[in-house]
mmCIF file with all atom_site columns, C-alpha atoms in Angstrom:
data_model
loop_
_atom_site.group_PDB
_atom_site.id
_atom_site.type_symbol
_atom_site.label_atom_id
_atom_site.label_alt_id
_atom_site.label_comp_id
_atom_site.label_asym_id
_atom_site.label_entity_id
_atom_site.label_seq_id
_atom_site.pdbx_PDB_ins_code
_atom_site.Cartn_x
_atom_site.Cartn_y
_atom_site.Cartn_z
_atom_site.occupancy
_atom_site.B_iso_or_equiv
_atom_site.pdbx_formal_charge
_atom_site.auth_seq_id
_atom_site.auth_comp_id
_atom_site.auth_asym_id
_atom_site.auth_atom_id
_atom_site.pdbx_PDB_model_num
ATOM 1  C CA . MET B 1 1  ? 0.000   0.000  0.000  1.00 67.00 ? 246 MET B CA 1
ATOM 2  C CA . VAL B 1 2  ? 1.410   3.374  -0.950 1.00 76.00 ? 247 VAL B CA 1
ATOM 3  C CA . PHE B 1 3  ? -0.111  6.622  0.230  1.00 83.00 ? 248 PHE B CA 1
ATOM 4  C CA . SER B 1 4  ? 0.886   10.140 1.168  1.00 86.00 ? 249 SER B CA 1
ATOM 5  C CA . ILE B 1 5  ? 0.795   11.509 4.684  1.00 89.00 ? 250 ILE B CA 1
ATOM 6  C CA . VAL B 1 6  ? 0.579   15.279 5.063  1.00 90.00 ? 251 VAL B CA 1
ATOM 7  C CA . TYR B 1 7  ? 1.858   16.690 8.367  1.00 92.00 ? 252 TYR B CA 1
ATOM 8  C CA . GLU B 1 8  ? 0.914   20.006 9.921  1.00 93.00 ? 253 GLU B CA 1
ATOM 9  C CA . GLN B 1 9  ? 2.022   21.400 13.252 1.00 93.00 ? 254 GLN B CA 1
ATOM 10 C CA . ILE B 1 10 ? -0.962  21.906 15.567 1.00 93.00 ? 255 ILE B CA 1
ATOM 11 C CA . ASP B 1 11 ? -1.391  25.501 16.663 1.00 91.00 ? 256 ASP B CA 1
ATOM 12 C CA . ASP B 1 12 ? -3.836  24.984 19.537 1.00 90.00 ? 257 ASP B CA 1
ATOM 13 C CA . ALA B 1 13 ? -3.229  26.268 23.057 1.00 89.00 ? 258 ALA B CA 1
ATOM 14 C CA . SER B 1 14 ? -5.247  23.370 24.510 1.00 88.00 ? 259 SER B CA 1
ATOM 15 C CA . LEU B 1 15 ? -2.480  20.910 23.503 1.00 84.00 ? 260 LEU B CA 1
ATOM 16 C CA . PRO B 1 16 ? 1.142   20.914 24.630 1.00 86.00 ? 261 PRO B CA 1
ATOM 17 C CA . PRO B 1 17 ? 3.591   22.220 22.013 1.00 92.00 ? 262 PRO B CA 1
ATOM 18 C CA . GLY B 1 18 ? 5.142   19.805 19.551 1.00 94.00 ? 263 GLY B CA 1
ATOM 19 C CA . TYR B 1 19 ? 2.029   17.963 18.348 1.00 95.00 ? 264 TYR B CA 1
ATOM 20 C CA . TYR B 1 20 ? 1.337   17.418 14.646 1.00 94.00 ? 265 TYR B CA 1
ATOM 21 C CA . TYR B 1 21 ? -1.695  16.459 12.590 1.00 94.00 ? 266 TYR B CA 1
ATOM 22 C CA . ALA B 1 22 ? -1.174  13.596 10.147 1.00 94.00 ? 267 ALA B CA 1
ATOM 23 C CA . HIS B 1 23 ? -3.674  13.504 7.277  1.00 94.00 ? 268 HIS B CA 1
ATOM 24 C CA . ILE B 1 24 ? -3.950  10.708 4.713  1.00 92.00 ? 269 ILE B CA 1
ATOM 25 C CA . PRO B 1 25 ? -5.864  12.348 1.833  1.00 89.00 ? 270 PRO B CA 1
ATOM 26 C CA . ALA B 1 26 ? -6.486  9.121  -0.128 1.00 88.00 ? 271 ALA B CA 1
ATOM 27 C CA . LEU B 1 27 ? -8.269  7.583  2.866  1.00 92.00 ? 272 LEU B CA 1
ATOM 28 C CA . ASP B 1 28 ? -9.688  10.837 4.269  1.00 92.00 ? 273 ASP B CA 1
ATOM 29 C CA . LEU B 1 29 ? -8.217  9.998  7.680  1.00 95.00 ? 274 LEU B CA 1
ATOM 30 C CA . THR B 1 30 ? -6.684  12.432 10.165 1.00 96.00 ? 275 THR B CA 1
ATOM 31 C CA . THR B 1 31 ? -4.967  11.779 13.478 1.00 96.00 ? 276 THR B CA 1
ATOM 32 C CA . HIS B 1 32 ? -2.234  13.412 15.539 1.00 95.00 ? 277 HIS B CA 1
ATOM 33 C CA . GLY B 1 33 ? 0.850   12.622 17.587 1.00 96.00 ? 278 GLY B CA 1
ATOM 34 C CA . LYS B 1 34 ? 3.775   14.149 19.436 1.00 96.00 ? 279 LYS B CA 1
ATOM 35 C CA . GLY B 1 35 ? 6.301   15.229 16.830 1.00 95.00 ? 280 GLY B CA 1
ATOM 36 C CA . ILE B 1 36 ? 6.250   14.118 13.224 1.00 93.00 ? 281 ILE B CA 1
ATOM 37 C CA . GLU B 1 37 ? 7.346   10.581 14.152 1.00 95.00 ? 282 GLU B CA 1
ATOM 38 C CA . GLY B 1 38 ? 4.502   10.254 16.668 1.00 96.00 ? 283 GLY B CA 1
ATOM 39 C CA . ALA B 1 39 ? 2.016   11.543 14.096 1.00 95.00 ? 284 ALA B CA 1
ATOM 40 C CA . LYS B 1 40 ? 3.412   9.135  11.487 1.00 94.00 ? 285 LYS B CA 1
ATOM 41 C CA . THR B 1 41 ? 3.099   6.167  13.852 1.00 96.00 ? 286 THR B CA 1
ATOM 42 C CA . ALA B 1 42 ? -0.487  7.129  14.702 1.00 97.00 ? 287 ALA B CA 1
ATOM 43 C CA . ALA B 1 43 ? -1.356  7.562  11.003 1.00 95.00 ? 288 ALA B CA 1
ATOM 44 C CA . LEU B 1 44 ? 0.099   4.183  10.000 1.00 94.00 ? 289 LEU B CA 1
ATOM 45 C CA . ASP B 1 45 ? -1.701  2.422  12.864 1.00 95.00 ? 290 ASP B CA 1
ATOM 46 C CA . LEU B 1 46 ? -4.983  4.139  11.995 1.00 96.00 ? 291 LEU B CA 1
ATOM 47 C CA . ALA B 1 47 ? -4.640  3.337  8.285  1.00 94.00 ? 292 ALA B CA 1
ATOM 48 C CA . ARG B 1 48 ? -3.822  -0.329 8.982  1.00 93.00 ? 293 ARG B CA 1
ATOM 49 C CA . LEU B 1 49 ? -6.846  -0.759 11.253 1.00 95.00 ? 294 LEU B CA 1
ATOM 50 C CA . TRP B 1 50 ? -9.141  1.171  8.882  1.00 94.00 ? 295 TRP B CA 1
ATOM 51 C CA . ILE B 1 51 ? -8.082  -0.947 5.887  1.00 92.00 ? 296 ILE B CA 1
ATOM 52 C CA . GLU B 1 52 ? -8.431  -4.207 7.837  1.00 93.00 ? 297 GLU B CA 1
ATOM 53 C CA . GLU B 1 53 ? -11.971 -3.186 8.813  1.00 94.00 ? 298 GLU B CA 1
ATOM 54 C CA . LYS B 1 54 ? -12.855 -2.302 5.204  1.00 92.00 ? 299 LYS B CA 1
ATOM 55 C CA . ARG B 1 55 ? -11.499 -5.627 3.939  1.00 92.00 ? 300 ARG B CA 1
ATOM 56 C CA . THR B 1 56 ? -13.360 -7.570 6.651  1.00 93.00 ? 301 THR B CA 1
ATOM 57 C CA . HIS B 1 57 ? -16.621 -6.055 5.419  1.00 93.00 ? 302 HIS B CA 1
ATOM 58 C CA . GLY B 1 58 ? -15.788 -6.534 1.725  1.00 92.00 ? 303 GLY B CA 1
ATOM 59 C CA . GLU B 1 59 ? -15.657 -2.790 1.104  1.00 91.00 ? 304 GLU B CA 1
ATOM 60 C CA . THR B 1 60 ? -13.547 -1.109 -1.553 1.00 88.00 ? 305 THR B CA 1
ATOM 61 C CA . ILE B 1 61 ? -10.188 0.233  -0.457 1.00 86.00 ? 306 ILE B CA 1
ATOM 62 C CA . PRO B 1 62 ? -9.289  3.552  -2.117 1.00 83.00 ? 307 PRO B CA 1
ATOM 63 C CA . VAL B 1 63 ? -6.145  3.917  -4.190 1.00 79.00 ? 308 VAL B CA 1
ATOM 64 C CA . GLU B 1 64 ? -3.765  6.813  -4.646 1.00 77.00 ? 309 GLU B CA 1
ATOM 65 C CA . ALA B 1 65 ? -2.281  7.607  -8.055 1.00 67.00 ? 310 ALA B CA 1
ATOM 66 C CA . GLY B 1 66 ? -3.782  4.435  -9.503 1.00 57.00 ? 311 GLY B CA 1
ATOM 67 C CA . LYS B 1 67 ? -1.757  2.108  -7.268 1.00 54.00 ? 312 LYS B CA 1
ATOM 68 C CA . PRO B 1 68 ? -3.372  -0.590 -5.105 1.00 47.00 ? 313 PRO B CA 1
ATOM 69 C CA . MET B 1 69 ? -3.153  0.272  -1.440 1.00 48.00 ? 314 MET B CA 1
ATOM 70 C CA . TRP B 1 70 ? -2.673  -3.248 -0.050 1.00 46.00 ? 315 TRP B CA 1
ATOM 71 C CA . PRO B 1 71 ? -0.301  -4.673 1.197  1.00 48.00 ? 316 PRO B CA 1
ATOM 72 C CA . CYS B 1 72 ? 2.080   -2.094 2.653  1.00 46.00 ? 317 CYS B CA 1
ATOM 73 C CA . THR B 1 73 ? 5.113   -1.913 4.816  1.00 42.00 ? 318 THR B CA 1
ATOM 74 C CA . PRO B 1 74 ? 6.077   1.402  6.438  1.00 42.00 ? 319 PRO B CA 1
ATOM 75 C CA . VAL B 1 75 ? 9.181   1.464  4.216  1.00 37.00 ? 320 VAL B CA 1
ATOM 76 C CA . MET B 1 76 ? 6.951   1.690  1.126  1.00 39.00 ? 321 MET B CA 1
ATOM 77 C CA . CYS B 1 77 ? 4.897   4.585  2.444  1.00 41.00 ? 322 CYS B CA 1
ATOM 78 C CA . ARG B 1 78 ? 5.910   7.994  1.171  1.00 41.00 ? 323 ARG B CA 1
ATOM 79 C CA . LYS B 1 79 ? 5.274   11.219 3.004  1.00 42.00 ? 324 LYS B CA 1
ATOM 80 C CA . GLU B 1 80 ? 4.944   14.900 2.310  1.00 41.00 ? 325 GLU B CA 1
ATOM 81 C CA . HIS B 1 81 ? 5.921   17.366 5.023  1.00 37.00 ? 326 HIS B CA 1
ATOM 82 C CA . SER B 1 82 ? 3.777   20.450 5.435  1.00 35.00 ? 327 SER B CA 1
ATOM 83 C CA . ALA B 1 83 ? 4.667   22.006 8.774  1.00 35.00 ? 328 ALA B CA 1
ATOM 84 C CA . LYS B 1 84 ? 3.933   25.535 9.908  1.00 36.00 ? 329 LYS B CA 1
ATOM 85 C CA . SER B 1 85 ? 6.929   27.440 11.186 1.00 30.00 ? 330 SER B CA 1
#
């Protein structure tokens, strides 16, 4: 599975500094984590669980750029960084 993850630093006083959103546009999923690595880990976990659930129910799994999204290893996943300064 290959998909993009877009990161954005969270600018919200209700959270401690250093948290990032991680959005997977192809799956329309968003999560967050501490630092980019934490956000990436959360996004990969969320995507894996979401795809497993879709497959269990026989639902279609979206693709990005015409490539099948299953199976995936974290090494295959590409990312785009979009962080506010």
